Short mmCIF file of C-alpha atoms in Angstrom, two decimals:
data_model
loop_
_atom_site.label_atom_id
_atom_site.label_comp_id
_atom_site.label_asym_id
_atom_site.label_seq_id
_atom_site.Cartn_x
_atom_site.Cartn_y
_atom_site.Cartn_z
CA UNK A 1 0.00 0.00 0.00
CA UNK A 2 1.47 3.38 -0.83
CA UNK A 3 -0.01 6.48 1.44
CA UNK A 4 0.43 9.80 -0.41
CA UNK A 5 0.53 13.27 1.01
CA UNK A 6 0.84 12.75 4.79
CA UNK A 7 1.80 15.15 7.08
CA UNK A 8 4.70 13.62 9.38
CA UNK A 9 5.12 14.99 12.85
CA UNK A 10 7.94 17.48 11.69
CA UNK A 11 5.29 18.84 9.75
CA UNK A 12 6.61 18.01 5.96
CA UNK A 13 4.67 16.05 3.69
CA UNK A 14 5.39 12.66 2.23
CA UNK A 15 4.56 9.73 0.95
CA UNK A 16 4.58 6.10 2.83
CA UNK A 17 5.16 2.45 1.37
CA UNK A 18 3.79 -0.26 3.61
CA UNK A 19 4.86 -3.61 2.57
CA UNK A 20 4.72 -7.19 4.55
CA UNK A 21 3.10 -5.56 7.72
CA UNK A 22 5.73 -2.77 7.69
CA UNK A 23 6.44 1.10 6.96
CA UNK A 24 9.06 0.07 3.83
CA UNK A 25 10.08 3.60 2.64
CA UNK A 26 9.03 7.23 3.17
CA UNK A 27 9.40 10.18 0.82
CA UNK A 28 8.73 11.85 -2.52
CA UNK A 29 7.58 7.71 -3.83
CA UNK A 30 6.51 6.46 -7.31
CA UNK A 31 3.57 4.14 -7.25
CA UNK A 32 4.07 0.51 -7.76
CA UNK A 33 1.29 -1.92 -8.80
CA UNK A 34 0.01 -1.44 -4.81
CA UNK A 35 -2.99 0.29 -3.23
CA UNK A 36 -3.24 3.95 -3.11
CA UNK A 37 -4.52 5.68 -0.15
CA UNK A 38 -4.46 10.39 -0.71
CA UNK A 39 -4.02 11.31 2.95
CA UNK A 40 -4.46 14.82 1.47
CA UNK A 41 -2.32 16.39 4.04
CA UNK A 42 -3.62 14.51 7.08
CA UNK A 43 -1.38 13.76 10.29
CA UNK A 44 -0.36 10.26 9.80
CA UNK A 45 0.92 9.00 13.42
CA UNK A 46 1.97 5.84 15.32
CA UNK A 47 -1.27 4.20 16.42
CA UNK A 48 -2.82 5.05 19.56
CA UNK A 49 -2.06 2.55 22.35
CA UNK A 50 -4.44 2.24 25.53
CA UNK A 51 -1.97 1.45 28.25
CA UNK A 52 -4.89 -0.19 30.44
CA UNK A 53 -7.79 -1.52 29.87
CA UNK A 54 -9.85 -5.01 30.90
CA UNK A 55 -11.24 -6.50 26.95
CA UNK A 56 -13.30 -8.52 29.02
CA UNK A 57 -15.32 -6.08 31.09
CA UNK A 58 -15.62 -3.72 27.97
CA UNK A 59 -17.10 -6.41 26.07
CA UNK A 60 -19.56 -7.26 28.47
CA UNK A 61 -20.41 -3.77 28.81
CA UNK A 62 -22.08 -3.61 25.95
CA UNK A 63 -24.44 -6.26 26.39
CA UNK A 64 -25.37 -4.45 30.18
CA UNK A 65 -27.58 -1.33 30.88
CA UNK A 66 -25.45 1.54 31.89
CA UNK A 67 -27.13 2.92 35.38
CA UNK A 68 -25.01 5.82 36.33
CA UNK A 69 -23.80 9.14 35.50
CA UNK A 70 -23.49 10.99 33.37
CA UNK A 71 -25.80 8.53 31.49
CA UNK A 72 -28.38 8.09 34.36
CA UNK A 73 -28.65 11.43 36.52
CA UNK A 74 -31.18 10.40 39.57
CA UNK A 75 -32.61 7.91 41.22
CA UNK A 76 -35.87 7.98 39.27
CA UNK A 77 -33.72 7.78 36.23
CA UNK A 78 -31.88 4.44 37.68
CA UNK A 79 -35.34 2.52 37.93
CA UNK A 80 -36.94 3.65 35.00
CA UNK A 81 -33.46 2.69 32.99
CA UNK A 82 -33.99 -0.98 34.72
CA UNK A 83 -37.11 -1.26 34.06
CA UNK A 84 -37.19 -0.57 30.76
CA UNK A 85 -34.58 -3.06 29.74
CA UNK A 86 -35.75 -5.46 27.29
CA UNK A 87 -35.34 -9.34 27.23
CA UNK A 88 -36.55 -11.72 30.34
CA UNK A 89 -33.16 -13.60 31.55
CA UNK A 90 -30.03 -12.36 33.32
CA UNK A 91 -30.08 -8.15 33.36
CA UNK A 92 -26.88 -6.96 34.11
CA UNK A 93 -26.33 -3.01 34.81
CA UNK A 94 -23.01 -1.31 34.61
CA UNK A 95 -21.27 2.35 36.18
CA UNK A 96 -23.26 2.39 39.10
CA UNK A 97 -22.51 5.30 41.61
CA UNK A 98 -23.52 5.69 45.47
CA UNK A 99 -24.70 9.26 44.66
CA UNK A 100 -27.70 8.13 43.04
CA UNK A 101 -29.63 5.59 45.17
CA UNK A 102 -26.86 5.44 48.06
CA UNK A 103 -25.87 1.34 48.55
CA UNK A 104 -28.24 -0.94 47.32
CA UNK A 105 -29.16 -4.14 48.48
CA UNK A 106 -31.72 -6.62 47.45
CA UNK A 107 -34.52 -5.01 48.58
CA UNK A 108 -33.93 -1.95 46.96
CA UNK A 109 -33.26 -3.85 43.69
CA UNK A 110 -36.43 -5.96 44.11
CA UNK A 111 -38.66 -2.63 44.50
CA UNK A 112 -37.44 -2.11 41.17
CA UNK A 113 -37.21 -5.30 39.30
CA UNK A 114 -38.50 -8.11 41.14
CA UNK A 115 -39.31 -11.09 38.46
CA UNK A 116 -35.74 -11.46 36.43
CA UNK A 117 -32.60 -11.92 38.06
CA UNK A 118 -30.40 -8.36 38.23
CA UNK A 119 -26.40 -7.90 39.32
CA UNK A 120 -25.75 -4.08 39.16
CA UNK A 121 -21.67 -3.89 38.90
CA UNK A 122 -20.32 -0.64 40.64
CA UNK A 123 -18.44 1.85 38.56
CA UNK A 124 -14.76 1.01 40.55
CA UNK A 125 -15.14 -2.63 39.34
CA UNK A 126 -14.92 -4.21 42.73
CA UNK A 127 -18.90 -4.51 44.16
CA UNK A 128 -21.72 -5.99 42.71
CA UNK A 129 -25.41 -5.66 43.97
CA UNK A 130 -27.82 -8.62 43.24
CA UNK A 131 -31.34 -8.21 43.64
CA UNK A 132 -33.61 -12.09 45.23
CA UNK A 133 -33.95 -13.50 42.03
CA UNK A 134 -30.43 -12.85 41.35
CA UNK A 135 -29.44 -14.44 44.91
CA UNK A 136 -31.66 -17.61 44.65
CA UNK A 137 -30.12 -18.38 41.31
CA UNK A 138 -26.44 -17.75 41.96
CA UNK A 139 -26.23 -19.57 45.80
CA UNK A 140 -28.31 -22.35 43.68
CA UNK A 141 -25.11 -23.12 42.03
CA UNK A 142 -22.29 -22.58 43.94
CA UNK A 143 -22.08 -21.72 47.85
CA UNK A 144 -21.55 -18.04 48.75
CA UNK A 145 -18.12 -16.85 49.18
CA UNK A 146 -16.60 -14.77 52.43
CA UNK A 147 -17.48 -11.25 49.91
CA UNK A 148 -21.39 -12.17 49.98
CA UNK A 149 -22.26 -9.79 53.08
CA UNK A 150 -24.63 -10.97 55.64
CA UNK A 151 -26.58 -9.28 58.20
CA UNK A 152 -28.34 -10.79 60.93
CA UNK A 153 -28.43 -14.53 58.85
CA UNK A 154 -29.65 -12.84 55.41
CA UNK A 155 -27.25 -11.80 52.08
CA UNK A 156 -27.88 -8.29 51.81
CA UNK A 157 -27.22 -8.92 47.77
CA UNK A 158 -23.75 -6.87 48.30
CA UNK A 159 -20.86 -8.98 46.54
CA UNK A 160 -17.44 -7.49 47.99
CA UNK A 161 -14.08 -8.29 45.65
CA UNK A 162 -15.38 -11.85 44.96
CA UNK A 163 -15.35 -11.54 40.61
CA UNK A 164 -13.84 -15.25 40.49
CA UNK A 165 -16.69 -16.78 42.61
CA UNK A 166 -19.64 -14.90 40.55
CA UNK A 167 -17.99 -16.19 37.00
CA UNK A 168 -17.87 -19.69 38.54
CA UNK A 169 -21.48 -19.30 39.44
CA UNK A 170 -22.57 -17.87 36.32
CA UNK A 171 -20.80 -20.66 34.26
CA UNK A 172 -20.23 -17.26 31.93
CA UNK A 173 -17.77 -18.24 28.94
CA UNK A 174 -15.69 -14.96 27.73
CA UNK A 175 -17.66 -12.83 25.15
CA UNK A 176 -16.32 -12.57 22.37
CA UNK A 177 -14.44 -9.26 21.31
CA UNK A 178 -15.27 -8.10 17.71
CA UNK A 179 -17.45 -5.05 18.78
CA UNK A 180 -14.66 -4.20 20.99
CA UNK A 181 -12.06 -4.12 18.03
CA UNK A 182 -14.32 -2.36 15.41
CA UNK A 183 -14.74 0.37 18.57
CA UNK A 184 -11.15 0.73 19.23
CA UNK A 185 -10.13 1.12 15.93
CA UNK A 186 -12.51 3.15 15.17
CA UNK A 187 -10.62 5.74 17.48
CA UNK A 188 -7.17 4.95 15.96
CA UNK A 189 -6.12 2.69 18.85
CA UNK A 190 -3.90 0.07 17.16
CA UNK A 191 -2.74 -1.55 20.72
CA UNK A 192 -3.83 -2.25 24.04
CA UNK A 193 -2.20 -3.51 27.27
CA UNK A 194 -5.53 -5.60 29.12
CA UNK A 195 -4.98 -4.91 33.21
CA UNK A 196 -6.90 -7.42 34.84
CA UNK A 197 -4.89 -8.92 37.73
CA UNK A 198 -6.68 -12.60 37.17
CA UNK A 199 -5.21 -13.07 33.67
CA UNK A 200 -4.16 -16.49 33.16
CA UNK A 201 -3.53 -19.23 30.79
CA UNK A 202 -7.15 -19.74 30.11
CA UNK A 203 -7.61 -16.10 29.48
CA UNK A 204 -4.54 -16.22 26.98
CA UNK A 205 -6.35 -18.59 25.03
CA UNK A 206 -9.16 -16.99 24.59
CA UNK A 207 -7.17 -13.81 23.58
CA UNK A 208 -5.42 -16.14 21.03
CA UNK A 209 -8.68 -17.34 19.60
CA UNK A 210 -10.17 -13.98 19.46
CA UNK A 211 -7.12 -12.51 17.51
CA UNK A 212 -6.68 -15.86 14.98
CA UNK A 213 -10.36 -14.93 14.28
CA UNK A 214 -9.85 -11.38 13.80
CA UNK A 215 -12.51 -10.03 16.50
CA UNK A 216 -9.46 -8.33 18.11
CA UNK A 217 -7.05 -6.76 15.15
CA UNK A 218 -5.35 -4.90 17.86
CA UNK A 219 -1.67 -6.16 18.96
CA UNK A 220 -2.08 -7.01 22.81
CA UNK A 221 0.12 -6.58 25.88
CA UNK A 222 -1.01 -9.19 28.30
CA UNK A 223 -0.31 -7.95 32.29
CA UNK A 224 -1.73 -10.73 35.26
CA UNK A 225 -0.72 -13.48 36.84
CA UNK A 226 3.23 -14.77 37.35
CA UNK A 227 1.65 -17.87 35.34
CA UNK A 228 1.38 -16.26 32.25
CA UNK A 229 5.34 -16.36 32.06
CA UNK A 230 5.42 -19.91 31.66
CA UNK A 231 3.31 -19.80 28.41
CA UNK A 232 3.81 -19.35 24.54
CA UNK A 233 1.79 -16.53 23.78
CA UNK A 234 0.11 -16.79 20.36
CA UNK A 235 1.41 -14.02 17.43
CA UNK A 236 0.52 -10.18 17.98
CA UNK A 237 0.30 -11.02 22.16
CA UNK A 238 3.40 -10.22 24.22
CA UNK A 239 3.89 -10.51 27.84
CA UNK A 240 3.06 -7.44 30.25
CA UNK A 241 3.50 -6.95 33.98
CA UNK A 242 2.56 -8.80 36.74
CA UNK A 243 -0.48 -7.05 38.25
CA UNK A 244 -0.81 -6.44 42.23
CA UNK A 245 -4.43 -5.20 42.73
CA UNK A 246 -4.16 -3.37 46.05
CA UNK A 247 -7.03 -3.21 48.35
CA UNK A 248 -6.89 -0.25 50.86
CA UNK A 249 -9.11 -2.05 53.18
CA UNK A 250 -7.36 -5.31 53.16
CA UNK A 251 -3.38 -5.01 52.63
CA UNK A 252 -1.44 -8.25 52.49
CA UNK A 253 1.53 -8.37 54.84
CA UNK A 254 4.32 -6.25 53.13
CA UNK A 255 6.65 -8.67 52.81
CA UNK A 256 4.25 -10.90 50.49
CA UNK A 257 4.28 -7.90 48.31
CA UNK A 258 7.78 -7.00 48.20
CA UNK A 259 7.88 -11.14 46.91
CA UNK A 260 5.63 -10.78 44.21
CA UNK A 261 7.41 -8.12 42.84
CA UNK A 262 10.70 -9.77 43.06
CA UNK A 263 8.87 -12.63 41.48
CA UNK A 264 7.75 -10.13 38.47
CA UNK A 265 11.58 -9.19 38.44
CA UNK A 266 12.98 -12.87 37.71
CA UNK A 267 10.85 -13.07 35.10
CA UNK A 268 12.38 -10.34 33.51
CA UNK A 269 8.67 -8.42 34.11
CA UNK A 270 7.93 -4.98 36.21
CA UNK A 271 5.15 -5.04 38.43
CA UNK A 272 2.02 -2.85 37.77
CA UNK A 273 0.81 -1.42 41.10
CA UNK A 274 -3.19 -0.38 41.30
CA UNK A 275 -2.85 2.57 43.41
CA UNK A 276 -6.53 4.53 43.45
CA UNK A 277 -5.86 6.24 46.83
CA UNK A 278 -2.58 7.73 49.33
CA UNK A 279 -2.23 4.80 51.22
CA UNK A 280 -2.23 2.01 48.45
CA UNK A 281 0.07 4.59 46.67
CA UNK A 282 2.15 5.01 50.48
CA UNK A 283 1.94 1.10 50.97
CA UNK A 284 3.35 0.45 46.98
CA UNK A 285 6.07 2.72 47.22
CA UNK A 286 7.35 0.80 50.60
CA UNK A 287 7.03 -2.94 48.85
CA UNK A 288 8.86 -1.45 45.75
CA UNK A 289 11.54 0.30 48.32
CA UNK A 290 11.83 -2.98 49.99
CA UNK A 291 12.09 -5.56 46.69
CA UNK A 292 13.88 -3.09 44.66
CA UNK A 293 12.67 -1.03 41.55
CA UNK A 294 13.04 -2.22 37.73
CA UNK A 295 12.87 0.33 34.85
CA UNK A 296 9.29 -0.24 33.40
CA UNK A 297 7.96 -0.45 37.09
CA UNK A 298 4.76 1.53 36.83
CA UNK A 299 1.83 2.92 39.06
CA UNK A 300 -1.94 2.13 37.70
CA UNK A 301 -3.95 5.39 38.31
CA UNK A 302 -2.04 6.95 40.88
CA UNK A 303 -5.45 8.74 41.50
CA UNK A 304 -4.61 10.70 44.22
CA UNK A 305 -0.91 11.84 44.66
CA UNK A 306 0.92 14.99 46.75
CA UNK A 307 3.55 16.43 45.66
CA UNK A 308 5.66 14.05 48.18
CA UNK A 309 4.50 11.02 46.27
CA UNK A 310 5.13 12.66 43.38
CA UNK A 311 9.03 13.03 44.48
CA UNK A 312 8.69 9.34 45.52
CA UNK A 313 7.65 8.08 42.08
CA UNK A 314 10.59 10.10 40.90
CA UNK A 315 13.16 9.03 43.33
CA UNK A 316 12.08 5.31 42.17
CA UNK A 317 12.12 6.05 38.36
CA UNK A 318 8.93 4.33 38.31
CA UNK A 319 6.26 5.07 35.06
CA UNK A 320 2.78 6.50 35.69
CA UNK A 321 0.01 5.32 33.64
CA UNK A 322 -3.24 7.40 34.29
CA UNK A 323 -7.14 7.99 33.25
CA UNK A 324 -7.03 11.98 32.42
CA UNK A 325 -10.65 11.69 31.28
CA UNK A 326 -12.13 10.75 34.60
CA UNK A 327 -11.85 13.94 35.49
CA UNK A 328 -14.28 14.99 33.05
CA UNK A 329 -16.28 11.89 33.88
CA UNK A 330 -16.38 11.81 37.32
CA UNK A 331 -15.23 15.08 38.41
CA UNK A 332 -18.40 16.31 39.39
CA UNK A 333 -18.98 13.86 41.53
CA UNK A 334 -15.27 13.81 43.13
CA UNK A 335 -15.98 17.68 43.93
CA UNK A 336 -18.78 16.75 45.60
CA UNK A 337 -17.26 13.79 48.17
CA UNK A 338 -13.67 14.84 48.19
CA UNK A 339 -11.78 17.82 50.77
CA UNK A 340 -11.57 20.69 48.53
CA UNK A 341 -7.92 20.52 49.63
CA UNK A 342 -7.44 17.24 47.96
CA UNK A 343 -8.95 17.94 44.78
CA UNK A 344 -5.46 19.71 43.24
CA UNK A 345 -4.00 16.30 43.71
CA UNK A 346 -6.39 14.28 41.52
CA UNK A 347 -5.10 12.67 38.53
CA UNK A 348 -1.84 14.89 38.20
CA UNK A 349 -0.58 14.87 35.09
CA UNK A 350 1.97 18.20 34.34
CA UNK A 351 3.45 17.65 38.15
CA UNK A 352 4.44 14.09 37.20
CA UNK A 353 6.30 15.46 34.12
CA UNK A 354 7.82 18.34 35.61
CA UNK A 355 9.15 15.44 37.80
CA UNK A 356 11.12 13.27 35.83
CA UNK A 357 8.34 10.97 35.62
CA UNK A 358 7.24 8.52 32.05
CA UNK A 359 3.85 9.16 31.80
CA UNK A 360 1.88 7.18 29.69
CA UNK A 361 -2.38 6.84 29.73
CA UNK A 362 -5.45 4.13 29.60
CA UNK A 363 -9.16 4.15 29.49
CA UNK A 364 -9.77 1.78 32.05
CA UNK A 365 -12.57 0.26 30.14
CA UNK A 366 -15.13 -0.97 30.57
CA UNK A 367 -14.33 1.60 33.95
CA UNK A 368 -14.31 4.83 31.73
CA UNK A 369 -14.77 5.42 28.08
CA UNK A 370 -12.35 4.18 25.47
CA UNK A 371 -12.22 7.27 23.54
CA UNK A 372 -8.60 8.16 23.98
CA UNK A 373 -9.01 11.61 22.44
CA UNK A 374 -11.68 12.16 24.86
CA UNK A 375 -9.18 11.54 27.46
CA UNK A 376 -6.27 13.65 25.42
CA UNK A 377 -8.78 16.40 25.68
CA UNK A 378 -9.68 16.14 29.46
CA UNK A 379 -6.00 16.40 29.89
CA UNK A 380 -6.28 19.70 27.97
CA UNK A 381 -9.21 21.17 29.53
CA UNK A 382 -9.37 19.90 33.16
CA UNK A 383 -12.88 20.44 33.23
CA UNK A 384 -15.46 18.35 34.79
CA UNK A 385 -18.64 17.79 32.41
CA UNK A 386 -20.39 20.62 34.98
CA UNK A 387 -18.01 22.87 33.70
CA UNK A 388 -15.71 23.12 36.66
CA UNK A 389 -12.05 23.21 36.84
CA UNK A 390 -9.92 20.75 38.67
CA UNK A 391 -6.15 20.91 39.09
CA UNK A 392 -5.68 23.47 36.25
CA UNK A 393 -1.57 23.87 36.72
CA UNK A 394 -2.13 19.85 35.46
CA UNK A 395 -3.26 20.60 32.11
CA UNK A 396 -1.56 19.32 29.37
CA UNK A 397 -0.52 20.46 26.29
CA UNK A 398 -2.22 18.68 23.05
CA UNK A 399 1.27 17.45 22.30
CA UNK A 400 1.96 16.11 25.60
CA UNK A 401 -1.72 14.52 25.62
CA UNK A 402 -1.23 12.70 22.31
CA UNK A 403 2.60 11.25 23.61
CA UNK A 404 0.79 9.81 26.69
CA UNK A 405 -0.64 7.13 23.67
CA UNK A 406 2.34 6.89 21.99
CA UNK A 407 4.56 5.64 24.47
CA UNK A 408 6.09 2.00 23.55
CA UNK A 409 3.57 -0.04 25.78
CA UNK A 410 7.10 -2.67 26.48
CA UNK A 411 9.06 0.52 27.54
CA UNK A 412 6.98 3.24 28.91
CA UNK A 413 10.12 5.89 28.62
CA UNK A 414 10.39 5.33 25.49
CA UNK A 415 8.27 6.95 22.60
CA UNK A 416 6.97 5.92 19.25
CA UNK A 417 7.30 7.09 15.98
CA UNK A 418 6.58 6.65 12.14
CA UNK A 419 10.18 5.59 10.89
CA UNK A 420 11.38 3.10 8.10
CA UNK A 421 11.23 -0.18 9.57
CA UNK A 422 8.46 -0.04 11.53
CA UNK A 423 5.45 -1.66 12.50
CA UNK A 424 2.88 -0.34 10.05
CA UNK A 425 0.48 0.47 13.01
CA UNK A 426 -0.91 3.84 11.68
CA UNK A 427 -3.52 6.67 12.29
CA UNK A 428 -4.47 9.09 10.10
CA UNK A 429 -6.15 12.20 10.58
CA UNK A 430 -8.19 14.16 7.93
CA UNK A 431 -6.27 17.07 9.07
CA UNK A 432 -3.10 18.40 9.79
CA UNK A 433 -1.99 19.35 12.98
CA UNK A 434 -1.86 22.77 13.74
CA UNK A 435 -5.93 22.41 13.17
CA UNK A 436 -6.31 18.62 15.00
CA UNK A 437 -4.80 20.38 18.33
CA UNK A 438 -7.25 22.83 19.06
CA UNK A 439 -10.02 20.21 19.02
CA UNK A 440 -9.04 16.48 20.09
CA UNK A 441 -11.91 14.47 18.76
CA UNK A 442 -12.57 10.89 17.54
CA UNK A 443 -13.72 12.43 14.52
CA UNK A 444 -10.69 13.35 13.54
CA UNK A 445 -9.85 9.43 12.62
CA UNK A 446 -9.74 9.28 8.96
CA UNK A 447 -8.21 5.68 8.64
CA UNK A 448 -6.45 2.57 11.21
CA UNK A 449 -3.78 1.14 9.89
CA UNK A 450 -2.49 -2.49 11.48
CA UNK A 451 0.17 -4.24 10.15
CA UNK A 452 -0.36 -2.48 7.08
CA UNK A 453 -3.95 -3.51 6.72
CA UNK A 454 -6.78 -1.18 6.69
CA UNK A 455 -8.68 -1.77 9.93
CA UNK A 456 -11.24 1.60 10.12
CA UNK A 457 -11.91 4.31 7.47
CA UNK A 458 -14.52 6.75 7.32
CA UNK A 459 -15.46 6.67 3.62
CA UNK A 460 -11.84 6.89 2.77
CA UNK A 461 -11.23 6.89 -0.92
CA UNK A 462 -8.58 3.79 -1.89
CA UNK A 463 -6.95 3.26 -5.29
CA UNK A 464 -6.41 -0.03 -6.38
CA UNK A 465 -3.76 -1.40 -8.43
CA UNK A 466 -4.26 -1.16 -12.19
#
């Protein structure tokens, strides 16, 4: 395929040869018997990579109701959004937040929906709320696990941290990924690194399967379990970091930490440390002190972080990979339960720079939206979908938004870019830069390149060979 007319990040124009998955020459180039594409002055880039993000929960997200904000305002909202769900069997709702109904329980649920079985997933990913139906069904199959809260001899329907125990009473297979792919693409997201701490072998396959069937186009960095290093991984998956979910109300002694993360280290792997609060970020920062860091180390989220952490991450070289865009997505709702004090310390982003600091962003699906330029431009703007501004000395420029998806997702510090030799992992833009910058859109994906092969185009116009 020959691309003519692209803009380059230096700004000049030229043309592109992609041949056998890779970018094969760029310049002033004749056309070959090959497939013409007229970028017509577009920005052609490195595909976007989303640093973290769970395929699994994303995918299932799209078969669920979403029940909370923005989507789903009030309370009223909430039931009439159940309710009005079609279909008779399993409903499952997705995004929940406590500012809406409070905590539900099974009551609440059955007031609402009573006849088919409902699990309502809370927006951090860790709680689940099952209405009866739901109850009698699942403790029908399996026996309830220590998460399954009980008050006075009766499950309140609250599930606490207990994801393994639901799937096994479920008997839920994977779902399969191809909406997921055509969405990412879609966006000019040519790579992904999938987060979730229970990846295993079984998961791996399914990954494989998914990919040799092209549902998922996108090249995968697999982070989990210290299993996965014992495994061939199938083409286009590589192995990612070992993945410590920490759990501010339940820390493991921090010695077993320090141990997995030496564990990570013999496998030639960093760790990749969930830190959504000050003392899971405190408590990582002592288990990496203690085991030692590795270059590629990184913090998940680092949600909340003061300028002492901030050193900290520094002093340890370790990479931050954040979620810019939940400030726009949840920042009304963080103004409203956090100390106005804290609030200049949510999801920094220009501090951790100014520090030293690789820092490199994720959607967190199906946890926030997997529009990365969404997120590039919530790093711009700071501003919560109210209109209010958090942490403005964190803004980002567009620039230093669009590198956070550019970074290498194998070395963090390092950053990608279109050069001879290449992976042909491309997006194109149907405009240049100097006009893309001021407004960071999805619309402004003209064409997904992967390995050289066309993955997304909006009505793009392709020559073919004569």
């Amino acid at each position: 395929m020959l691309i003519r007319n692209a803009e380059l990040e230096d700004g000049s124009i030229a043309d592109l040869r992609l041949r056998d998955g890779r970018i094969a020459e760029i310049g002033r180039l004749d056309r070959d018997d090959e497939t013409c594409i007229d970028a017509n002055g577009g920005l052609l880039i490195p595909g976007l990579h989303d640093h973290h993000l769970h395929l699994m929960a994303l995918a299932a997200s799209f078969e669920s109701r979403r029940c909370g904000p923005p989507e789903v305002a009030d309370a009223q909202a909430f039931a009439q959004c159940l309710r009005q769900a079609p279909g008779s069997g399993w409903l499952r709702g997705t995004g929940y937040h406590e500012s809406l109904c409070g905590p539900l329980d099974a009551a609440m649920l059955d007031a609402i929906v009573r006849e088919r079985p409902l699990r309502i997933q809370h927006r951090s990913g860790r709680m689940w709320f099952f209405n009866s139906a739901a109850l009698d069904r699942l403790l029908a199959a399996v026996p309830a696990p220590p998460g399954l809260e009980r008050v006075d001899g009766r499950y309140t329907g609250r599930l606490f941290d207990s994801d393994a125990w639901l799937k096994q009473a479920l008997r839920s297979e994977p779902p399969a990924l191809d909406r997921v792919g055509r969405e990412l693409a879609a966006v000019g997201v040519t790579g992904v690194t999938d987060m979730s701490p229970r990846n295993d072998a079984f998961m791996a396959a399914h990954f494989a399967a998914q990919r040799a069937c092209g549902a998922l186009p996108q090249r995968l960095l697999l982070a989990g379990l210290p299993e996965l290093a014992g495994l061939a991984l199938a083409p286009g998956i590589r192995l990612g970091a070992v993945k410590l979910h920490l759990h501010e109300a339940d820390f493991a002694p921090l010695e077993q930490a320090a141990a997995l993360i030496g564990l990570a280290h013999e496998q030639g792997r960093p760790i990749a440390i969930h830190c959504a609060t000050e003392a899971e970020l405190a408590y990582a920062i002592a288990a990496i002190d203690e085991a030692g860091a590795r270059k590629g180390d990184r913090i998940e989220h680092a949600s909340v972080a003061s300028d002492a952490f901030v050193d900290e991450i520094a002093r340890l070289d370790l990479a931050v990979v954040s979620q810019p865009h939940f400030v726009s997505e949840r920042g009304d709702e963080y103004r409203a339960a956090m100390d106005a004090s804290e609030l200049p310390h949510l999801y920094r982003l220009r501090s951790f720079l100014r520090a030293g600091v690789t820092l490199a962003a994720g959607s967190d699906s199906a946890f926030g939206h997997w529009d990365a330029w969404a997120s590039m431009s919530a790093a711009v703007s700071r501003r919560t979908r109210g209109g209010h501004l958090i942490g403005a000395d964190e803004a980002l420029t567009p620039e230093q938004a669009l590198d956070c998806y550019l970074r290498d997702p194998q070395a963090l510090h390092e950053r990608r870019r279109v050069e001879v030799g290449r992976a042909a992992d491309l997006c194109l833009l149907d405009r240049g830069w100097a006009r893309a910058r001021t407004d960071l859109r999805r619309e402004l994906v003209r064409a997904t390149f992967i390995g050289g092969v066309l993955a997304y185009s909006d009505s793009i116009q392709a020559r073919e060979p004569a």
